[in-house]
PDB file of C-alpha atoms and ligand atoms in Angstrom:
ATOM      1  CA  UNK A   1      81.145  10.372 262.526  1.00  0.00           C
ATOM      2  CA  UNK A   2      82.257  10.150 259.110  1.00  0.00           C
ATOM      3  CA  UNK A   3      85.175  12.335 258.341  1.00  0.00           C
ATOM      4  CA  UNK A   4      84.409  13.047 254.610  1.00  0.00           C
ATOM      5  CA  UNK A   5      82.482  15.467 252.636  1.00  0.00           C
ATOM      6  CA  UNK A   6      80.336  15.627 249.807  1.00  0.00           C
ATOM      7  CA  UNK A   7      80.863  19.169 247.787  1.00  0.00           C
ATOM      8  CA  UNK A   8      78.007  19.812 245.531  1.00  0.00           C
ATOM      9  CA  UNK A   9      78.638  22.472 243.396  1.00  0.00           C
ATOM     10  CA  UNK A  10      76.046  25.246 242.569  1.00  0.00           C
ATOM     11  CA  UNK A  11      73.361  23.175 241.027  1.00  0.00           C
ATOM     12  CA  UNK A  12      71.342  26.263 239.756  1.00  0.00           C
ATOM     13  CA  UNK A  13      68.654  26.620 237.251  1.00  0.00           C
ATOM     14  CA  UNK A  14      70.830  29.351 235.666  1.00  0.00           C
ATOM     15  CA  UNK A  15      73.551  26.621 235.426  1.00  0.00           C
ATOM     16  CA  UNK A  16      71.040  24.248 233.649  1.00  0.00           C
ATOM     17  CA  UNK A  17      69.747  24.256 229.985  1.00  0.00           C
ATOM     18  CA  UNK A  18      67.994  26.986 229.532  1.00  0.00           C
ATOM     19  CA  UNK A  19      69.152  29.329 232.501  1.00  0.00           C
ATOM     20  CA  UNK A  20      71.332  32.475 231.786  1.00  0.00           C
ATOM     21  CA  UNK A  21      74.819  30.693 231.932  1.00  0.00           C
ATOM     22  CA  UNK A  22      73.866  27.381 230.795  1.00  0.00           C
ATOM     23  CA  UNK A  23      76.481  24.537 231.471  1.00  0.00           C
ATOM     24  CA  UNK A  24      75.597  21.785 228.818  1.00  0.00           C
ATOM     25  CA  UNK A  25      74.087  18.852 230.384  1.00  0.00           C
ATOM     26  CA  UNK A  26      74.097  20.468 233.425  1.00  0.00           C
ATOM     27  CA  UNK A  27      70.671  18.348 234.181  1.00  0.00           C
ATOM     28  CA  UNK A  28      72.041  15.182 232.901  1.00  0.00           C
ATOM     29  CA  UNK A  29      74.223  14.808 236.227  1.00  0.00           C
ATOM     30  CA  UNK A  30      70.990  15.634 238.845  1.00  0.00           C
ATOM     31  CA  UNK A  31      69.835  12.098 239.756  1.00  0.00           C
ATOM     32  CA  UNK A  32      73.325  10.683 239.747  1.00  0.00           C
ATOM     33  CA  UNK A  33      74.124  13.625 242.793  1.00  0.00           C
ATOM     34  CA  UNK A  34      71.072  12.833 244.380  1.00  0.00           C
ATOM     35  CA  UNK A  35      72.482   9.484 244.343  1.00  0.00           C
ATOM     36  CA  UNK A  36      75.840   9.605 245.340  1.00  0.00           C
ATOM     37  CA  UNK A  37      74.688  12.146 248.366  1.00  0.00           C
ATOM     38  CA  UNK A  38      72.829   9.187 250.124  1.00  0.00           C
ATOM     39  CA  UNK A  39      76.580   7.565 250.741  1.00  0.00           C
ATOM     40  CA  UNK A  40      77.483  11.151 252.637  1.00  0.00           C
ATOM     41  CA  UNK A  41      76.382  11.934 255.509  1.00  0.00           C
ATOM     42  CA  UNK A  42      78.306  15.143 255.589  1.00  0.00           C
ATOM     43  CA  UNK A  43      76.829  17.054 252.207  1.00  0.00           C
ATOM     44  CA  UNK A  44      77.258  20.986 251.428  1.00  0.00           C
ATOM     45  CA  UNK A  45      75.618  22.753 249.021  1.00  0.00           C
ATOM     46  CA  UNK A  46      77.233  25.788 247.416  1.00  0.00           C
ATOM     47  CA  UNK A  47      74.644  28.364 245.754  1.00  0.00           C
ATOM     48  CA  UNK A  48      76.178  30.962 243.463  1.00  0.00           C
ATOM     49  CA  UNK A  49      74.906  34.660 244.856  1.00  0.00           C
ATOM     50  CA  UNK A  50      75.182  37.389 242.896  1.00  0.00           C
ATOM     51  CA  UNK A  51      73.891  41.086 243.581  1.00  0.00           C
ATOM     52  CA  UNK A  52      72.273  42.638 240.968  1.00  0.00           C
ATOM     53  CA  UNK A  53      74.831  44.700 238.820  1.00  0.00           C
ATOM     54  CA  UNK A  54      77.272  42.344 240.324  1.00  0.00           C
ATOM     55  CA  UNK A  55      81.019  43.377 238.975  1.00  0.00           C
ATOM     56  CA  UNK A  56      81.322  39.633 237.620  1.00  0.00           C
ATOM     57  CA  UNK A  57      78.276  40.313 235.051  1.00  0.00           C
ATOM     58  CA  UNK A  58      79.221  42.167 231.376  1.00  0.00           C
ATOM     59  CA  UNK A  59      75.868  44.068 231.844  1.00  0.00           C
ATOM     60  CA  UNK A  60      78.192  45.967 234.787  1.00  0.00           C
ATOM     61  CA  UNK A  61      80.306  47.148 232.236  1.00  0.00           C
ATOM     62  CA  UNK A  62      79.500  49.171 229.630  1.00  0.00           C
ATOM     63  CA  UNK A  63      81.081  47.938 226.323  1.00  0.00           C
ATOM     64  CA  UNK A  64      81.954  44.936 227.576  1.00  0.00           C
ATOM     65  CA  UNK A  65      80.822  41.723 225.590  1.00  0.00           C
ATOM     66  CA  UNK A  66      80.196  38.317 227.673  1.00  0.00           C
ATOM     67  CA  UNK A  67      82.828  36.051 228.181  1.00  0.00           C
ATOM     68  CA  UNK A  68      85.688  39.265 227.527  1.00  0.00           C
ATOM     69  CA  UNK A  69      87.821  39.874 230.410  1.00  0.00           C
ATOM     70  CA  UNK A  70      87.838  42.534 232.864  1.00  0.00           C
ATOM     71  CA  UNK A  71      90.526  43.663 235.036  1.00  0.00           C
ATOM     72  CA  UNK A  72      89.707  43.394 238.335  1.00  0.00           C
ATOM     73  CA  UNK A  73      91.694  44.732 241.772  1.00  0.00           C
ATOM     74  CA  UNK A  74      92.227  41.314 242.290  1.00  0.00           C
ATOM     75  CA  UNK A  75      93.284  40.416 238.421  1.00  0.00           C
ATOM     76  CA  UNK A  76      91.517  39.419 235.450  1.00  0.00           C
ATOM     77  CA  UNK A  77      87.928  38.307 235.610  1.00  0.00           C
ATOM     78  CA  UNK A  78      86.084  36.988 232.869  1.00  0.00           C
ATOM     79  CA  UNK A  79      82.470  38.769 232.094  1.00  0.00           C
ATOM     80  CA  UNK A  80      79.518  36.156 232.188  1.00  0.00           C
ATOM     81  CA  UNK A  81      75.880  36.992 231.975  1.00  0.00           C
ATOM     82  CA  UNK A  82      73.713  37.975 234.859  1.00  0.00           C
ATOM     83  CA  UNK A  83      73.477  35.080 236.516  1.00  0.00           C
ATOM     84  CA  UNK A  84      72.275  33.603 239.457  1.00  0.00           C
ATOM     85  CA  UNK A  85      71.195  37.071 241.259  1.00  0.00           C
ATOM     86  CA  UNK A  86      70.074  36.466 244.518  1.00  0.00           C
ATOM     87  CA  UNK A  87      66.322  35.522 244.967  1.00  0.00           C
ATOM     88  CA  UNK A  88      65.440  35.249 241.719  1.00  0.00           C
ATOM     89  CA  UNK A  89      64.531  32.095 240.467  1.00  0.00           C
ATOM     90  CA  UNK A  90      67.594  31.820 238.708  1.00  0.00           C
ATOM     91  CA  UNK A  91      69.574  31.312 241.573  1.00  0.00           C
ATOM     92  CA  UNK A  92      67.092  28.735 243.354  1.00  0.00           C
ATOM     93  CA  UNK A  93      68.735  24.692 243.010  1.00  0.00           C
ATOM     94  CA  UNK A  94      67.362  22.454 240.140  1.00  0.00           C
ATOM     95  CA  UNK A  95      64.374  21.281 241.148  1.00  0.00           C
ATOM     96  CA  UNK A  96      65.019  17.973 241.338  1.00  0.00           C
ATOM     97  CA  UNK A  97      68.082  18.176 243.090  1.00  0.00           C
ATOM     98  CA  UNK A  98      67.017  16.061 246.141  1.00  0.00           C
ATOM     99  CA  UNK A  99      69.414  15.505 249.173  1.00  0.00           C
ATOM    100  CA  UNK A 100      67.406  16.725 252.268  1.00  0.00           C
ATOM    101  CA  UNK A 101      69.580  15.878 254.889  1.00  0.00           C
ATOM    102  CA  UNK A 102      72.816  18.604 253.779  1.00  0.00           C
ATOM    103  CA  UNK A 103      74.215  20.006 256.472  1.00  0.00           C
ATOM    104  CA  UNK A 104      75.153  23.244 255.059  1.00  0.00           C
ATOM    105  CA  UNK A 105      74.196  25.286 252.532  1.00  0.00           C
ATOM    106  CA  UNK A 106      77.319  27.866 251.450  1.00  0.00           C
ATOM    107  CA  UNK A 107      76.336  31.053 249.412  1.00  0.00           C
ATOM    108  CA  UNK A 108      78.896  32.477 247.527  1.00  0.00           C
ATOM    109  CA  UNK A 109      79.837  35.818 245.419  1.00  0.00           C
ATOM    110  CA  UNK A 110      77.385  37.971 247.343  1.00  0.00           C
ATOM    111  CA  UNK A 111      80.473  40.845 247.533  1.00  0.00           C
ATOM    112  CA  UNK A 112      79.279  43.228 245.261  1.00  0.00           C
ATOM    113  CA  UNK A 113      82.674  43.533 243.598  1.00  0.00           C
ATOM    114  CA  UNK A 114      84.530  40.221 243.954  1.00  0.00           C
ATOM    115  CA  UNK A 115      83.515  37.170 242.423  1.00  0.00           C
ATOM    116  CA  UNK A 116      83.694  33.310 243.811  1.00  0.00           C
ATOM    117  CA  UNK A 117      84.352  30.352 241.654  1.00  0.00           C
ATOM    118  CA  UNK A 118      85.900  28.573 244.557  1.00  0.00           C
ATOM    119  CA  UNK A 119      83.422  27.924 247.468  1.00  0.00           C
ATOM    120  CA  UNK A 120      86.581  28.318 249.795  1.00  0.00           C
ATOM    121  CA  UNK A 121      88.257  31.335 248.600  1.00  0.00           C
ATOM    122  CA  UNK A 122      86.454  34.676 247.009  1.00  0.00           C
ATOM    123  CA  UNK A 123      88.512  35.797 243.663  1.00  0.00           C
ATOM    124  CA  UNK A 124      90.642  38.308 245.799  1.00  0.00           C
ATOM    125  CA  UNK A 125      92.173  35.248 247.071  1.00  0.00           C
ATOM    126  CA  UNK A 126      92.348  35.990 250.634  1.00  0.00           C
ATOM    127  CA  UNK A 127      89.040  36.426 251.737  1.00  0.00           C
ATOM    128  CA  UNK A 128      87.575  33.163 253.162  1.00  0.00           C
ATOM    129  CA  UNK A 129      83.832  32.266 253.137  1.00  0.00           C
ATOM    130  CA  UNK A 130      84.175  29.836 256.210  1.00  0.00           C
ATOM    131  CA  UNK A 131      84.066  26.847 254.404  1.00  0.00           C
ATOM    132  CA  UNK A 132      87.608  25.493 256.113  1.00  0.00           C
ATOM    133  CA  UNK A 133      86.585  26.426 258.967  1.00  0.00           C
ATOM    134  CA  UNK A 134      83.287  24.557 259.021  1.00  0.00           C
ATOM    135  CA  UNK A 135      84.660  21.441 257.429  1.00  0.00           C
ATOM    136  CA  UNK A 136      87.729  21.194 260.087  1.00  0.00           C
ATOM    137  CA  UNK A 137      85.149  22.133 263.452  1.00  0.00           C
ATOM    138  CA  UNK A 138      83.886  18.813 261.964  1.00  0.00           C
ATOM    139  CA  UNK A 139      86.616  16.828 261.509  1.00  0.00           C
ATOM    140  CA  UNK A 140      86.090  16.358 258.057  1.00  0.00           C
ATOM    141  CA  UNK A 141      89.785  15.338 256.106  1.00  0.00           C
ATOM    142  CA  UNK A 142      88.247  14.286 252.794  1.00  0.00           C
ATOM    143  CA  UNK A 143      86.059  16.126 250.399  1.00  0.00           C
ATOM    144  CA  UNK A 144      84.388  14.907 247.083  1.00  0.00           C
ATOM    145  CA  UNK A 145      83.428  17.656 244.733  1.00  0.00           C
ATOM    146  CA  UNK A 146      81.026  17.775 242.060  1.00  0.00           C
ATOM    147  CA  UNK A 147      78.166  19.529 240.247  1.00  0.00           C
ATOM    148  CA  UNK A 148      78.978  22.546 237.685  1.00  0.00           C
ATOM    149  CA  UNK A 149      80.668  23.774 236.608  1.00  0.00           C
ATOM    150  CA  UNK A 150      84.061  21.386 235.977  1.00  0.00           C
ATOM    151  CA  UNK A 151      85.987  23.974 234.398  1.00  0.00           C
ATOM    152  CA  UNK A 152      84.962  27.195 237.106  1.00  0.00           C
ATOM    153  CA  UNK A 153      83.584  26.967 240.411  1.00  0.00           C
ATOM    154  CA  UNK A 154      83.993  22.731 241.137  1.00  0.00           C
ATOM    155  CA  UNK A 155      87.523  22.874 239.628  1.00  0.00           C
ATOM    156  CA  UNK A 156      88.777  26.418 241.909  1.00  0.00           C
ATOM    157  CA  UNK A 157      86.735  24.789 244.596  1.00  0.00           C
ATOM    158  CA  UNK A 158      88.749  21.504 244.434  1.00  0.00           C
ATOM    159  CA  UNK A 159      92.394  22.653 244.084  1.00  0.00           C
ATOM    160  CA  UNK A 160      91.432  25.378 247.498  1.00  0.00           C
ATOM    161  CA  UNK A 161      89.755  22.328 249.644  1.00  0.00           C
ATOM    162  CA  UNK A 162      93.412  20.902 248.487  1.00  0.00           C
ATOM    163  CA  UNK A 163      94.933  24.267 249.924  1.00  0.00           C
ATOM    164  CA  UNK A 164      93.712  23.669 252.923  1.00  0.00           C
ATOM    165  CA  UNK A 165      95.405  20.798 253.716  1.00  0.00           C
ATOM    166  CA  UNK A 166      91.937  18.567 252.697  1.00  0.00           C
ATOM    167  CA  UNK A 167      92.264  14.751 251.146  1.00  0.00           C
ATOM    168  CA  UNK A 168      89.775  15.759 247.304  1.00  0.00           C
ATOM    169  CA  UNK A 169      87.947  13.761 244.732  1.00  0.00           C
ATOM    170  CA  UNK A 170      86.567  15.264 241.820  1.00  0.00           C
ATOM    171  CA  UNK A 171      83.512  13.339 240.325  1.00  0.00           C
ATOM    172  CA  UNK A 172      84.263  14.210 236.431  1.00  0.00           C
ATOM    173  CA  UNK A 173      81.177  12.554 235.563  1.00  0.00           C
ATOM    174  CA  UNK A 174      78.909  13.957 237.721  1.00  0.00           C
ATOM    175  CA  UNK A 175      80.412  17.464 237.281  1.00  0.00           C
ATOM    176  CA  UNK A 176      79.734  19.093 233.717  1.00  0.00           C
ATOM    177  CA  UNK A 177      81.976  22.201 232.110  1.00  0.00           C
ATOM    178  CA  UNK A 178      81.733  24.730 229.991  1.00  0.00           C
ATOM    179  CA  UNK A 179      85.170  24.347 228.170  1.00  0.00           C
ATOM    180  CA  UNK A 180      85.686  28.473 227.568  1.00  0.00           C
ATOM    181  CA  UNK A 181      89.161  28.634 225.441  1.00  0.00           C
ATOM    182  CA  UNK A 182      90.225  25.734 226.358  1.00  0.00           C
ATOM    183  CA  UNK A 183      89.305  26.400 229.787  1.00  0.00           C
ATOM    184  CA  UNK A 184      88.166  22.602 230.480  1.00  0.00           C
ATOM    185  CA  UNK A 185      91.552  20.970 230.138  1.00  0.00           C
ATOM    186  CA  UNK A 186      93.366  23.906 231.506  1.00  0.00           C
ATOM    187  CA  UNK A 187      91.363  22.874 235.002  1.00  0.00           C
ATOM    188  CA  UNK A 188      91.965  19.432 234.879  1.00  0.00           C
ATOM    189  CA  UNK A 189      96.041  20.367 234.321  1.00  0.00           C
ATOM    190  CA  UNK A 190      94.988  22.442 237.678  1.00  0.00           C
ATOM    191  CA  UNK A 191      93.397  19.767 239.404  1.00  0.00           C
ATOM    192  CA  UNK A 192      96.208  17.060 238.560  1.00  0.00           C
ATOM    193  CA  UNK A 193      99.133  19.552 239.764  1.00  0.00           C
ATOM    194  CA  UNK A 194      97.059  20.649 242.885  1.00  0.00           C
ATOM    195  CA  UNK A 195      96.834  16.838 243.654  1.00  0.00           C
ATOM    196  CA  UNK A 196      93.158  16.261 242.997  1.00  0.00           C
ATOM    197  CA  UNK A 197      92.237  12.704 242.468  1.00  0.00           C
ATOM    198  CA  UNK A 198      89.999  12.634 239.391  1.00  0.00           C
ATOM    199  CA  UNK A 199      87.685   9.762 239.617  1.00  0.00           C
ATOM    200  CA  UNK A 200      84.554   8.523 238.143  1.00  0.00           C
ATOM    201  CA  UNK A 201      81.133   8.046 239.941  1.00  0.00           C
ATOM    202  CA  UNK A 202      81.766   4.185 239.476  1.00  0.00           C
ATOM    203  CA  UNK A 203      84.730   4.184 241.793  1.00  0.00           C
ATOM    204  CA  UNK A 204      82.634   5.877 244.492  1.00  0.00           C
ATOM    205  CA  UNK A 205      79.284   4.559 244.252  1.00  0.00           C
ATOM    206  CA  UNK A 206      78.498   1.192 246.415  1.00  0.00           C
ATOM    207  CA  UNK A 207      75.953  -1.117 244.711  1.00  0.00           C
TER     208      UNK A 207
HETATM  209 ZN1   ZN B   1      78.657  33.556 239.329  1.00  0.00          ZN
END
């Protein structure tokens, strides 16, 4: 069994042009992760999974613009728009994201008043969603992270899989950010002091 992982990273219509948090070029990277996923035979799919009136969305907080920040219990959390609320159509994967044979698929952010970038830790910072714990039942060592976006949930989700003791790629070209403030470079800084091994989908893809 192969002892490496393939992280795919909330590949939502609300992620993609056009959905209520658009990532730009969010589509672009679609056939490029259904081809990289058919060199893993260990794939998870995260799914962003909000509750309506979730406390990560501005609409939960009267007076609040999109993209201000909130003070959480747990610290500051920036305000998005409603986004991927669970069972909407929103919140369904693109639908030509094609990789059939993942393993798992990890929902995330379903607490009505903590938020998940990372698909390992909740924004509290303690509570786990399982993901270790799945990954190491399986022996997996190595992960390889990718999908949207670079800057949020693949670059939280990278430097935890590091956390937890985890060899991690991140795929910056088949990943796609939303660069908030400067929020893009900020994450690869993150990434580079967590030990994350940036790479391209050139170094990873066998001809
Ligand atoms: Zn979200």
């Amino acid at each position: 069994m192969s002892n490496r992982a393939l992280l795919v990273v909330d590949m939502q219509n609300d992620f993609m042009p056009g959905g209520a948090l658009a990532v730009a070029g969010g589509h672009d990277i679609v056939a490029t992760i259904n081809k990289l996923a058919t060199q893993f035979s260990n794939v998870v799919l995260t799914q962003d999974w909000h509750t309506p009136g979730h406390a990560s969305f501005a609409s939960s907080h009267p007076g609040k613009d999109v993209y201000e920040t909130f003070d959480a219990f747990y610290g500051p959390q920036v305000l998005w728009p409603d986004h991927c609320v669970m069972g909407t159509e929103g919140a369904a994967f693109h639908p030509d994201l094609d990789i059939p044979h993942a393993g798992l698929v990890l929902r995330k952010g379903y607490h009505p008043a903590v938020d998940s970038y990372s698909a390992f830790l909740e924004a509290d910072r303690t509570t786990r969603t399982g993901l270790d714990g799945w990954l190491a039942s399986r022996g997996i060592t190595e992960v390889v992270v990718c999908g949207v976006a670079t800057d949020f949930c693949v670059g939280w989700t990278a430097c935890d899989a590091r956390h937890f003791g985890l060899t991690v790629s991140m795929v910056d070209d088949a990943s796609r950010g939303i660069d908030l403030d400067g929020s893009l470079a900020r994450a690869h800084r993150n990434m580079d002091i967590a030990g994350v091994d940036i790479v391209t989908i050139g170094q990873l893809l066998v001809v």
